[in-house]
Amino acid sequence: MSPLPYGTHDGYINGARHTSTSGQTFVSTDPATAQPLAEIHTASAADISAAVAAASGAFAAWSATPAIERSRILHRAAAQLRARNDEIAEVETRDTGKAFSETSVVDVVTGADALEYYANLVGGGGLNGERVQLREDAWCVSSREALGVCVGIGAWNYPIQIALWKSAPCLAAGNTMVYKPSEFTPLHATTLAEIYTQAGLPAGVFNVVHGDGAVGAALVAHPSVAKVSFTGQVSTGQKVAEAAGRGMKYATMELGGKSPCVILEDCALEAAVDGAMMANFYSSGQVCTNGTRVFVPEQMRAAFEQRLLEKMAYVRAGDVMHPATNLGPLVSKVHYDKVREYIRVGIEEDKATLLYGGLDRPANIPAGGEAGFWVHPTVFTDCTDDMVIATEEIFGPVMCILPYTTEDEVVRRANSTQMGLAAGVFGKDLSRCHRVVQKLQAGINWINTWGESPAEMAVGGWKLSGLGTENGVRSLSQWTRNKSVLVEMGGLVTAFAKL
Ligand code: NAD
């Protein structure tokens, strides 16, 4: 028995826990205290092959299972996730460091929502094809066929949500999956696999392997894999997309961003400040769609900053399980060092004006948290477009305020980035908000709100921020391939039928 609070974790292959053959382990760490939480077994090459073989073996029967029956199984899994919400959310809080006030209302809930959404969609005929009459005695039929074995690779910021946003449409469409969670947040994976099994998912349809990028790369390169759905950094996504492209595999890439949050001068100040805070400090700033470049009209900057400074007191560190805590630590020591380095660069090299926060630790770090990865929420102002902190994804609680003067100018500056994940506009004149948002180069956009990402809404980045989408009706087609059949009833095959 491991003395660690969350024991040992291993892979899940062919409907059961699988003892890894690599002999190698790694540790998952509690970001709030820097103490070890669990020991995880790394998958070997043989374990990876076994997981892909299990998924391959299960594919024929699962893809032939009537959609309504697949739908029932996914609904049962969603019900179990909801029934166990707080228990799973607490594990997510321990593993990621995110406050329970968030994980208990977002992470499991939005994952279960996606399961129900795709279960309903395929159960209601969402995979139906089409028949086109070409002439009296000929027609063609196009159907949507499952792809085969799909690989899901997750980031660490929304672990079980990412696992569900990938596996829900994948399994609903009749595919099977091998899922690799981030090595920083692996604890949810066995629980999810066991819930699927208890809900009636046949053995081999959903499998889990653990490990770092080497395990991910081996999965992507495996010749029996038909599709890769990846969530992570742009630089990793480029490698994954390249490797998938070599094997002509389908690929969905959910990557990073440096998204603009555009405040218009007629906005409701309170809502704009709340929105900008949501776009920078939720999940301690570790949200891919964060609006970290906050463009504020020069004439309202003083009022905006004053109200923002007053409200920064509402961003509260504390015991991560306490309902009043809404700021947890960052996920890992390596990420903590990276974010603090960006704050240092902002102060010393970019020479941006530090309005709030900085390199000090936040107040109210809970007892035992001295070695934890707590970063002070930070606001820089007077930022310019060329600053490092205004161009690179920091992925921590660091807001950059960029003053602007005209609408054309803000649109041009907002778009002058290689990334295009999200964007948002705050203003009372909705026509103007629409006009501005229409010109912003981003796949996920909000007007007068920030961050809500329901199962009904397709999400995916433009430019370097990704390929394809997750969620929403149309994303289902990214888990199927087209099959067309033309039927001729006239008995004639033209061209060579006669001399
Ligand atoms: P990361 O790219 O470091 O790792 C992501 C996953 O890729 C991990 O499971 C890792 O083990 C694996 N991996 C690493 N190298 C690999 C390789 N060569 N081949 C295959 N897999 C490999 O990302 P991260 O630090 O875990 O996550 C943070 C990033 O994720 C941020 O950039 C954030 O914006 C992004 N993100 C995007 C979305 C979205 O929907 N667009 C959602 C959440 C997070």
PDB file of C-alpha atoms in Angstrom, residues 28 35 42 60 70 82 107 118 151 159 163 179 231 272 290 300 303 319 330 344 358 367 376 391 405 411 453 485 487:
ATOM      1  CA  SER A  28       1.488  13.914  -8.857  1.00  0.00           C
ATOM      2  CA  GLN A  35       3.494  17.595  -1.131  1.00  0.00           C
ATOM      3  CA  THR A  42       4.324   5.339 -16.744  1.00  0.00           C
ATOM      4  CA  ALA A  60     -16.063  -3.175 -34.825  1.00  0.00           C
ATOM      5  CA  ARG A  70     -24.563   4.097 -27.275  1.00  0.00           C
ATOM      6  CA  ARG A  82     -23.303  14.184 -11.523  1.00  0.00           C
ATOM      7  CA  ASP A 107     -15.207  20.928 -14.151  1.00  0.00           C
ATOM      8  CA  TYR A 118     -23.677  14.189 -27.665  1.00  0.00           C
ATOM      9  CA  VAL A 151      -6.217   9.354 -29.222  1.00  0.00           C
ATOM     10  CA  PRO A 159      -8.438  17.623 -16.643  1.00  0.00           C
ATOM     11  CA  ALA A 163     -11.247  14.121 -21.057  1.00  0.00           C
ATOM     12  CA  TYR A 179      -6.698   8.786 -23.499  1.00  0.00           C
ATOM     13  CA  THR A 231      -5.206  20.132 -25.979  1.00  0.00           C
ATOM     14  CA  ALA A 272     -16.371  45.619 -17.836  1.00  0.00           C
ATOM     15  CA  ASN A 290      -8.157  34.235 -21.061  1.00  0.00           C
ATOM     16  CA  MET A 300     -11.786  55.885 -19.200  1.00  0.00           C
ATOM     17  CA  ALA A 303     -11.899  55.118 -13.765  1.00  0.00           C
ATOM     18  CA  ASP A 319      -7.779  26.949   1.837  1.00  0.00           C
ATOM     19  CA  LEU A 330      -0.556  27.460  -9.971  1.00  0.00           C
ATOM     20  CA  ARG A 344       9.909  39.804 -13.472  1.00  0.00           C
ATOM     21  CA  GLY A 358       4.085  41.469  -8.422  1.00  0.00           C
ATOM     22  CA  ALA A 367      -1.334  26.821   6.738  1.00  0.00           C
ATOM     23  CA  HIS A 376       0.066  37.084  -6.493  1.00  0.00           C
ATOM     24  CA  THR A 391       2.726  39.105 -26.750  1.00  0.00           C
ATOM     25  CA  THR A 405      -7.917  55.787 -28.786  1.00  0.00           C
ATOM     26  CA  VAL A 411      -9.247  46.226 -33.925  1.00  0.00           C
ATOM     27  CA  SER A 453     -18.413  27.627 -22.686  1.00  0.00           C
ATOM     28  CA  VAL A 485     -22.298   5.137 -52.492  1.00  0.00           C
ATOM     29  CA  VAL A 487     -26.412   3.202 -56.974  1.00  0.00           C
TER      30      VAL A 487
END
